[in-house]
PDB file of C-alpha atoms in Angstrom:
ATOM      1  CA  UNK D   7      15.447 -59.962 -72.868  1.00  0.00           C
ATOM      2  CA  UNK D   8      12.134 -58.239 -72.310  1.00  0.00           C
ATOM      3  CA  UNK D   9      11.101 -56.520 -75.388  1.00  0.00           C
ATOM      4  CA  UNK D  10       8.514 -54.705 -77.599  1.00  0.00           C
ATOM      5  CA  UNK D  11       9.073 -54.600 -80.981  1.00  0.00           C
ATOM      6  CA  UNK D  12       6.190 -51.778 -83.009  1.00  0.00           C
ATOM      7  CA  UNK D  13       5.909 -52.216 -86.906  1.00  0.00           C
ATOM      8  CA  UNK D  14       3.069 -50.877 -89.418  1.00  0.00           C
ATOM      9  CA  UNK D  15       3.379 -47.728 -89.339  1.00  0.00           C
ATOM     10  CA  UNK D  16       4.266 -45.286 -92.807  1.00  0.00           C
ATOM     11  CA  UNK D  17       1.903 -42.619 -94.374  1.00  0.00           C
ATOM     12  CA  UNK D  18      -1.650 -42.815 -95.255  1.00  0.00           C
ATOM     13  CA  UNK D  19      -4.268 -40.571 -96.837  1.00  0.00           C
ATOM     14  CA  UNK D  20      -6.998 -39.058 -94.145  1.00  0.00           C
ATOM     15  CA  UNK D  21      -9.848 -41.100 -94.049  1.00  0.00           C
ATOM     16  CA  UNK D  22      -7.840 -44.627 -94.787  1.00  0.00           C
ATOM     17  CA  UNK D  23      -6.513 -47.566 -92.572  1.00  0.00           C
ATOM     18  CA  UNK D  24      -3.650 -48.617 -90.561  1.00  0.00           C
ATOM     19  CA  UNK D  25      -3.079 -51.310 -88.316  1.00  0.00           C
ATOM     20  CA  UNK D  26      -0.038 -51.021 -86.472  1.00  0.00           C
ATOM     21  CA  UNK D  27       1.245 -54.294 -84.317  1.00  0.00           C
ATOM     22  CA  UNK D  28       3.424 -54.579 -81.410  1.00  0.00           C
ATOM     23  CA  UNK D  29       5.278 -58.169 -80.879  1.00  0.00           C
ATOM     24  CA  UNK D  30       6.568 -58.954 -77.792  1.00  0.00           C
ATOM     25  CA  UNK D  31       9.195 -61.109 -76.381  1.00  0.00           C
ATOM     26  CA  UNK D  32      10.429 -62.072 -73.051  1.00  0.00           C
ATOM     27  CA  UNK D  33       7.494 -61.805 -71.484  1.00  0.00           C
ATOM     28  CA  UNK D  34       4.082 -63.441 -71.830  1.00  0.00           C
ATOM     29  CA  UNK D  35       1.853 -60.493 -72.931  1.00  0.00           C
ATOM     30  CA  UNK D  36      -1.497 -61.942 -71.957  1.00  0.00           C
ATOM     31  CA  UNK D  37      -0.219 -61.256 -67.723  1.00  0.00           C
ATOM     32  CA  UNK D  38       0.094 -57.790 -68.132  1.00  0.00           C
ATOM     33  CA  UNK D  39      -2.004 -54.697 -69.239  1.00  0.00           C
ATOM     34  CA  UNK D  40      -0.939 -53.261 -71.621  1.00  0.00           C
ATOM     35  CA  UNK D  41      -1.126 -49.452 -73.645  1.00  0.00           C
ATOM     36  CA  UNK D  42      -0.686 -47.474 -77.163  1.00  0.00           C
ATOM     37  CA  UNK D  43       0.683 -43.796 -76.265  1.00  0.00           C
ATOM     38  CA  UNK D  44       1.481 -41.610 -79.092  1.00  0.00           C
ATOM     39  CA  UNK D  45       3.484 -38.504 -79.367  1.00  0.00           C
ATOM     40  CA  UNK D  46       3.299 -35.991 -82.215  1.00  0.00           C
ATOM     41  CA  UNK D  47       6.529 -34.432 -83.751  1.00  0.00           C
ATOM     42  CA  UNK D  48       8.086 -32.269 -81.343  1.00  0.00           C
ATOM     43  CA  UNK D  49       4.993 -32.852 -78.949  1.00  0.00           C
ATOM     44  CA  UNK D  50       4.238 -34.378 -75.543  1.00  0.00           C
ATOM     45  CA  UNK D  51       3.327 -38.086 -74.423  1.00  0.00           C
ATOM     46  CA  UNK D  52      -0.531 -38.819 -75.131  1.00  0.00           C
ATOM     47  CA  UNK D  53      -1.888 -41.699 -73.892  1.00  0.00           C
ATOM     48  CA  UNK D  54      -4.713 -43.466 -76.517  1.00  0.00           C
ATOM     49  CA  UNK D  55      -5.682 -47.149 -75.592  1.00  0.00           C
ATOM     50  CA  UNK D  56      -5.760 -50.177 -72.990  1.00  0.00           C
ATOM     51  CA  UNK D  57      -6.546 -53.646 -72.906  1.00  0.00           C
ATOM     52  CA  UNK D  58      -6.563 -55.227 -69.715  1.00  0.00           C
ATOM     53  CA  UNK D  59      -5.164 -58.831 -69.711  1.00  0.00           C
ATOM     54  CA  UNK D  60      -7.827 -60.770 -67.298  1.00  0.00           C
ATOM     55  CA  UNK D  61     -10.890 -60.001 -69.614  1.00  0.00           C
ATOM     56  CA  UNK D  62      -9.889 -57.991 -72.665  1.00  0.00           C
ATOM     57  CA  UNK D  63     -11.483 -54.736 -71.305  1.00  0.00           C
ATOM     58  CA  UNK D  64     -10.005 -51.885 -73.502  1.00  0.00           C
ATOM     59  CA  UNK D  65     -10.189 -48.034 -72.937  1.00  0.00           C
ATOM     60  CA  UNK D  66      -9.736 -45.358 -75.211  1.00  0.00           C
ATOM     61  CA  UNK D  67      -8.970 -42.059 -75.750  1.00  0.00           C
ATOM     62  CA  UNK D  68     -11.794 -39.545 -76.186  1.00  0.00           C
ATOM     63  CA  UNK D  69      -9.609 -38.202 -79.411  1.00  0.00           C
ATOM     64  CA  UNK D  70     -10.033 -41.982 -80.684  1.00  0.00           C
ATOM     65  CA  UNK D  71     -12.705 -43.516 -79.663  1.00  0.00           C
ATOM     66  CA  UNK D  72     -15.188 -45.283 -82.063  1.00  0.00           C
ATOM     67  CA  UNK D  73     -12.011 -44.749 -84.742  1.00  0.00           C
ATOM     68  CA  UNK D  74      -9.314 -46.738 -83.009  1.00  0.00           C
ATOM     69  CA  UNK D  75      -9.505 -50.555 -81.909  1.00  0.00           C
ATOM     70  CA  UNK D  76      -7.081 -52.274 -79.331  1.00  0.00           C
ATOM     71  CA  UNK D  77      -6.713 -55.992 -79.797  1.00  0.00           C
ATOM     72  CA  UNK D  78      -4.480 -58.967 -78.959  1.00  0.00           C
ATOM     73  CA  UNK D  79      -3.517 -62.858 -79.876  1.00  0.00           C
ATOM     74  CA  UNK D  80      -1.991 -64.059 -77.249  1.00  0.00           C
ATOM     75  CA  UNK D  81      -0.926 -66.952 -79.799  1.00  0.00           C
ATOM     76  CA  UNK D  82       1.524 -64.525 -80.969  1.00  0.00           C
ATOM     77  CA  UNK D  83       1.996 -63.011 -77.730  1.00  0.00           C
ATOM     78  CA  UNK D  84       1.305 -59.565 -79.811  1.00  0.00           C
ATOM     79  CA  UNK D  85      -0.899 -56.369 -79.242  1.00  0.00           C
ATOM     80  CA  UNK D  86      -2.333 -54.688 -82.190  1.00  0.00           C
ATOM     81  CA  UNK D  87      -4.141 -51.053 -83.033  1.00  0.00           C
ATOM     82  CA  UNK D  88      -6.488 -50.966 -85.918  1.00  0.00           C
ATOM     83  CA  UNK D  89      -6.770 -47.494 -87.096  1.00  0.00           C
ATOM     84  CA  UNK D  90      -9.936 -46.017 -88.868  1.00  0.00           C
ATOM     85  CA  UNK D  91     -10.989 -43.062 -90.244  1.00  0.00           C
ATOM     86  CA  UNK D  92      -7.200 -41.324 -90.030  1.00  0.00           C
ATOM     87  CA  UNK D  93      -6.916 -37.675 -89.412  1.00  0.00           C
ATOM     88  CA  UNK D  94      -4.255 -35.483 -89.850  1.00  0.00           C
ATOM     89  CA  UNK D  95      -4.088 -35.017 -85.932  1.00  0.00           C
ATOM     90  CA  UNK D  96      -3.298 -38.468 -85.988  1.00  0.00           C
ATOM     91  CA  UNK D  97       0.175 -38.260 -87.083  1.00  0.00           C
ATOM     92  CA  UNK D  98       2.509 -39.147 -84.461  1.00  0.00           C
ATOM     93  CA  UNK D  99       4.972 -41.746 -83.407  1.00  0.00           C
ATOM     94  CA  UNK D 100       3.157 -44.121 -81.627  1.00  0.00           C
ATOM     95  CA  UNK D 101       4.284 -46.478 -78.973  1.00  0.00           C
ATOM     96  CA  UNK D 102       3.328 -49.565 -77.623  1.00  0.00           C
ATOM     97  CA  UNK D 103       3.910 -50.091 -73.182  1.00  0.00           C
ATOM     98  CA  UNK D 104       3.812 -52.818 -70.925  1.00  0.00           C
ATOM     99  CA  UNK D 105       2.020 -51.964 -67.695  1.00  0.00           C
ATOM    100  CA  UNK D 106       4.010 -52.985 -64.645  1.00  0.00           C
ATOM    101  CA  UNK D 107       0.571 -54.274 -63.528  1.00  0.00           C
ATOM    102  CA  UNK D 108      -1.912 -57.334 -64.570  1.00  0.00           C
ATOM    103  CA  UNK D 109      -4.702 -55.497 -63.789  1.00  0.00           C
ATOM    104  CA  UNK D 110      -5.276 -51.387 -62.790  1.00  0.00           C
ATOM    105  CA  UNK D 111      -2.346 -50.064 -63.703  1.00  0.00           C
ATOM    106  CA  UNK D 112       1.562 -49.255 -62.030  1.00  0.00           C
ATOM    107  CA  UNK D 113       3.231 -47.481 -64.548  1.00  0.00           C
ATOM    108  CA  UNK D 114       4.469 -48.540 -68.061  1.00  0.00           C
ATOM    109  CA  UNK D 115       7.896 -50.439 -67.467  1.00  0.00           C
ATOM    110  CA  UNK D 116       8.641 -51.682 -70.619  1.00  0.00           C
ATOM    111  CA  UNK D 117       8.154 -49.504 -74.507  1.00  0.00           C
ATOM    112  CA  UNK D 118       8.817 -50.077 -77.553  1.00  0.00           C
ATOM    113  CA  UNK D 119      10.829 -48.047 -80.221  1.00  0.00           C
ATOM    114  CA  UNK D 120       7.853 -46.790 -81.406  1.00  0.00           C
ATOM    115  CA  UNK D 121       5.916 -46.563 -85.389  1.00  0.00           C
ATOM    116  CA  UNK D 122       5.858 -43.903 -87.106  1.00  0.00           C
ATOM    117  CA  UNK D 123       2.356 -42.613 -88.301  1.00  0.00           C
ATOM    118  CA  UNK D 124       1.811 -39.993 -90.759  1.00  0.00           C
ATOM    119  CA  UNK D 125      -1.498 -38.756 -92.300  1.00  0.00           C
ATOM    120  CA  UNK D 126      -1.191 -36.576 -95.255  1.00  0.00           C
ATOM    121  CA  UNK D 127      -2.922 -36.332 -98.445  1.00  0.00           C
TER     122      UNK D 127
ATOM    123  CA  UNK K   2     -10.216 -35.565 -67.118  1.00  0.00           C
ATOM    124  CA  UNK K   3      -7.202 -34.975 -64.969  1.00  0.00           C
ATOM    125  CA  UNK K   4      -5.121 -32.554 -65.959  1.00  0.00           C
ATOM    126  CA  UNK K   5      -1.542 -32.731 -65.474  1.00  0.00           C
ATOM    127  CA  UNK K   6       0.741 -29.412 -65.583  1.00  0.00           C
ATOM    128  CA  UNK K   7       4.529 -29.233 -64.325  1.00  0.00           C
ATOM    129  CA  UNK K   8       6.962 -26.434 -63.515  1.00  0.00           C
ATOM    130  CA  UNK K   9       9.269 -25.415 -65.077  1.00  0.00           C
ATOM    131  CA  UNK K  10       8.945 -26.551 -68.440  1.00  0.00           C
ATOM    132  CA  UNK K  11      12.596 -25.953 -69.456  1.00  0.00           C
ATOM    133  CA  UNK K  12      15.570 -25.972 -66.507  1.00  0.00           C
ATOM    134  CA  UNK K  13      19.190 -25.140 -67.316  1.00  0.00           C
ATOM    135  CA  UNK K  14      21.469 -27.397 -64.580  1.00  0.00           C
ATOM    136  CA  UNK K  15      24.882 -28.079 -64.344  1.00  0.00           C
ATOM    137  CA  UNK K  16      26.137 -31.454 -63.365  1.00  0.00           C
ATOM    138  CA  UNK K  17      26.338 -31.927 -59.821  1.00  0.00           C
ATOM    139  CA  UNK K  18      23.323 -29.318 -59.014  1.00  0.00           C
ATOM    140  CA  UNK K  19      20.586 -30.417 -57.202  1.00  0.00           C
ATOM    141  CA  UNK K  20      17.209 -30.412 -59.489  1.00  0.00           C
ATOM    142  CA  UNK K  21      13.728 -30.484 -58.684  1.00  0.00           C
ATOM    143  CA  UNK K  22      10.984 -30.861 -60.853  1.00  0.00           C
ATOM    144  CA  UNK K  23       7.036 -30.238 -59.597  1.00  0.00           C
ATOM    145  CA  UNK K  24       4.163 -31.707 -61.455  1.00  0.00           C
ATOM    146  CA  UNK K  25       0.420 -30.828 -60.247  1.00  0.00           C
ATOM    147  CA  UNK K  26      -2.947 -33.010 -60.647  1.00  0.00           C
ATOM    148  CA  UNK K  27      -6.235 -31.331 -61.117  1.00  0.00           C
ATOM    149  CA  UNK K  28      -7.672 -33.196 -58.917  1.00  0.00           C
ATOM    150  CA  UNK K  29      -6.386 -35.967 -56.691  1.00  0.00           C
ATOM    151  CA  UNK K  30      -4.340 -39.127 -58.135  1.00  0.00           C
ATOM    152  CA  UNK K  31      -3.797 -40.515 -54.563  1.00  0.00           C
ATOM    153  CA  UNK K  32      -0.098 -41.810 -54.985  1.00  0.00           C
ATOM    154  CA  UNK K  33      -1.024 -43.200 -58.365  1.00  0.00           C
ATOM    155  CA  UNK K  34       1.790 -40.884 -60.675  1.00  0.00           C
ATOM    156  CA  UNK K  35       5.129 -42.375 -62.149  1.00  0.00           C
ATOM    157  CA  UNK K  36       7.854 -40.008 -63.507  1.00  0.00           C
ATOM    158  CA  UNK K  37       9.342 -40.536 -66.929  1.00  0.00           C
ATOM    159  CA  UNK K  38      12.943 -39.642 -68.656  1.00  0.00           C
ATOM    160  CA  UNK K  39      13.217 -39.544 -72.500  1.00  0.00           C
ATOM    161  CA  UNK K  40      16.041 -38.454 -74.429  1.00  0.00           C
ATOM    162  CA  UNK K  41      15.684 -37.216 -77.722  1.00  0.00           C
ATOM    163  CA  UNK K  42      14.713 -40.170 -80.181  1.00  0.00           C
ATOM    164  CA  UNK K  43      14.123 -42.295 -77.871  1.00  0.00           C
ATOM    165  CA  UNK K  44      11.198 -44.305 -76.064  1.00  0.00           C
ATOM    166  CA  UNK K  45      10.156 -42.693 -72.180  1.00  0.00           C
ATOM    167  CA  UNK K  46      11.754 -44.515 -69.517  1.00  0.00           C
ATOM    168  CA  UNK K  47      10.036 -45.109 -66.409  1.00  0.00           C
ATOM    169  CA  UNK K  48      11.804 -43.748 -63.141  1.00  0.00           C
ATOM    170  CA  UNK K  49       9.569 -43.815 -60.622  1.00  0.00           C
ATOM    171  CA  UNK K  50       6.187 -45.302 -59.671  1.00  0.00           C
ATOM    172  CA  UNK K  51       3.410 -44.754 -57.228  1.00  0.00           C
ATOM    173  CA  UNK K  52       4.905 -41.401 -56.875  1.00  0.00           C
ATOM    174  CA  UNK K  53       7.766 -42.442 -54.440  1.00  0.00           C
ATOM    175  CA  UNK K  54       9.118 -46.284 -55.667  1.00  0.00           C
ATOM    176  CA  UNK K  55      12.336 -46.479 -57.588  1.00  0.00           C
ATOM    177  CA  UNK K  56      11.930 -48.210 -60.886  1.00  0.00           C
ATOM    178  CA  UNK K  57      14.994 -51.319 -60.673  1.00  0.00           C
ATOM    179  CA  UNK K  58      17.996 -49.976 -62.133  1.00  0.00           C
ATOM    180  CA  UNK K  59      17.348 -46.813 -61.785  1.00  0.00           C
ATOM    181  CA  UNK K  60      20.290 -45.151 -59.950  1.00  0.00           C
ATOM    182  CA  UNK K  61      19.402 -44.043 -56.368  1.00  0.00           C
ATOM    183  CA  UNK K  62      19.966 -39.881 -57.394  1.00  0.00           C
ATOM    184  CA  UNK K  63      16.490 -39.883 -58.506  1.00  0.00           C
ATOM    185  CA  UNK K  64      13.870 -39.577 -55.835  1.00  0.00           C
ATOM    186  CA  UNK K  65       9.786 -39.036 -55.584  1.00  0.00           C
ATOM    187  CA  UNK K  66       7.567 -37.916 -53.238  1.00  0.00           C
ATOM    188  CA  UNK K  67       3.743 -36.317 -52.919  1.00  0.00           C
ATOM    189  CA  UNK K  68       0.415 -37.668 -52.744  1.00  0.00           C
ATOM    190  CA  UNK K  69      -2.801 -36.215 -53.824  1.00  0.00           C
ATOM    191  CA  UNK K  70      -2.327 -33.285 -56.298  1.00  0.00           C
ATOM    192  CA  UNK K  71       1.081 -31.909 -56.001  1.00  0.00           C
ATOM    193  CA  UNK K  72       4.525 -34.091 -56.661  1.00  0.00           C
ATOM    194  CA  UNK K  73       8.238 -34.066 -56.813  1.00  0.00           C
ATOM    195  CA  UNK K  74      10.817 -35.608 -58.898  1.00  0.00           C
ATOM    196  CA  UNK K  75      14.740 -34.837 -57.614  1.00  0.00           C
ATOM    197  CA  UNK K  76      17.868 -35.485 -58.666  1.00  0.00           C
ATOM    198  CA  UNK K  77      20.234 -35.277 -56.088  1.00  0.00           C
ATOM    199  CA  UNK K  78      23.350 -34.452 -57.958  1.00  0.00           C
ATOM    200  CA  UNK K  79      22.777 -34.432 -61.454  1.00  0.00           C
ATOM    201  CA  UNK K  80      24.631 -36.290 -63.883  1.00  0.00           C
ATOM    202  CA  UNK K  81      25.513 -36.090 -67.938  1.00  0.00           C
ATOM    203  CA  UNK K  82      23.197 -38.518 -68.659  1.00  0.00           C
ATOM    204  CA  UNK K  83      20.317 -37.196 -66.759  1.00  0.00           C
ATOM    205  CA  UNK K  84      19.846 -34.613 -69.568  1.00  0.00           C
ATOM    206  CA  UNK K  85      16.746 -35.142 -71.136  1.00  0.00           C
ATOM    207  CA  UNK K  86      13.036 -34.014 -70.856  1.00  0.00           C
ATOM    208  CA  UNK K  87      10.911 -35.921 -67.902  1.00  0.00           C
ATOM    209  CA  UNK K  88       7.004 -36.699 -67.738  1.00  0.00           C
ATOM    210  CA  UNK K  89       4.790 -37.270 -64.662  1.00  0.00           C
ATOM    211  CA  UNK K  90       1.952 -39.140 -65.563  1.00  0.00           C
ATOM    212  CA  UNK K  91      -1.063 -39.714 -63.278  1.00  0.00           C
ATOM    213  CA  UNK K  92      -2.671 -43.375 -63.661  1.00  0.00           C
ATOM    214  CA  UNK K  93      -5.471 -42.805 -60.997  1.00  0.00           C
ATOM    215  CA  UNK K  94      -8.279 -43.001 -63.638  1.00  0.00           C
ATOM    216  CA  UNK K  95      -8.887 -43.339 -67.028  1.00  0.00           C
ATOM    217  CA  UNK K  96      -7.996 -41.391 -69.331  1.00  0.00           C
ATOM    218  CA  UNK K  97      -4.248 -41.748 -68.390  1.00  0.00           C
ATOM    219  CA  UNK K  98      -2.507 -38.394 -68.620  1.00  0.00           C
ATOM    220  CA  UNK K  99       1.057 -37.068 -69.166  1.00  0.00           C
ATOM    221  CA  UNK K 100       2.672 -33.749 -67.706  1.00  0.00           C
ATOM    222  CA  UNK K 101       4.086 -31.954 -70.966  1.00  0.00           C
ATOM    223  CA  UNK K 102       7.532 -32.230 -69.596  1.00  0.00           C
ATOM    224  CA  UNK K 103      10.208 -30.337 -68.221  1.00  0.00           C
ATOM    225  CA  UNK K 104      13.023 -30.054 -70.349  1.00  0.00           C
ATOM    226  CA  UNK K 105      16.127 -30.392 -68.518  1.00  0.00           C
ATOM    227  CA  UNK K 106      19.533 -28.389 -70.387  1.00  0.00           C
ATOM    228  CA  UNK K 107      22.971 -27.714 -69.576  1.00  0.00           C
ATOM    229  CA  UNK K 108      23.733 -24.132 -68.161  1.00  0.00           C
TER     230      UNK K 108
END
């Protein structure tokens, strides 16, 4: 079965660390692009980071970028976000998405459950 | 940044009404936009993709259509389970960007 699996998330104090991780099974990560998207409480979809699997190119959200870091091990066919410098605007629940594509992008096919994030002093 | 709106944001339906959902790009995506269901707690599913292809599985009520700036989602005879709240999303150019849904209730 095809599957992402988030963990890592819980609450931290504005200005700490998380590093949420995103395991996935049935599939070999490393083919496909793949995404974070978060989505605060009672909020929309907001899309924050991508790594793209031929070269490890990521993007990022203006919101996160220079805070936020996208990374994978394909060893452990997982995807991982590093989070710096946590606001409260951070909190959300945040997901991780297989792209239907290996490269460009063809809509997200396959999500997780989600981790939730909350920043609060 | 493209920005993404849709209308309505909240439609009341009954089951077996026909239901169409609009969602407008700020500039032009091309046919680069896939529609989205989620239910509440629970991770978006992807319906459609490049704006008109039927994600597998999907059941064959749900259709898509546009190009360029202005897009459809429609269900052609809505069902209990198609309750939920539904996302276009343009993938055209980074940054990726979400609709902010149209909510989808029982009359």
């Amino acid at each position: 079965e095809v599957q992402l699996v988030e963990s890592g998330g819980g609450l931290e104090q504005p200005g700490r660390s998380l590093r949420l991780s995103c395991a996935a099974s049935g599939f070999t990560l490393n083919n496909y692009v793949m995404h974070w998207v978060r989505q605060a409480p009672g909020m929309g979809l907001e899309w924050v980071s991508s790594i793209r699997w031929n070269n490890g190119a990521t993007v990022y959200a203006d919101s996160v970028k220079g805070r936020f870091t996208i990374s994978r091990d394909n060893a452990k066919n997982s995807l991982y976000l590093q989070m710096n410098s946590l606001r409260a605007e951070d909190t959300a629940l945040y997901y991780c998405a297989k792209d239907k594509a290996g490269s460009g992008s063809s809509g997200f096919d396959i999500w997780g459950q989600g981790t939730m994030v909350t920043v609060s002093s | 940044d493209i920005q993404m709106t849709q209308s309505p944001s909240t439609l009341s339906a009954s089951v077996g009404d026909r239901v169409t959902i609009t969602c407008r790009a700020s500039q032009s995506v091309s046919s680069w936009l896939a529609w989205y269901q989620q239910k509440p707690g629970k991770a978006p599913k992807l319906l459609i993709y490049k704006a008109s292809n039927l994600e597998s599985g999907v059941p064959s009520r749900f259709s898509g259509s546009g190009s360029g700036t202005e897009f459809t989602l429609t269900v052609s005879s809505l069902q209990p389970d198609d309750f939920a709240t539904y996302y276009c999303q343009q993938y055209n150019s980074y940054p990726f960007t979400f609709g902010p849904g149209t909510k989808v209730d029982i009359k």
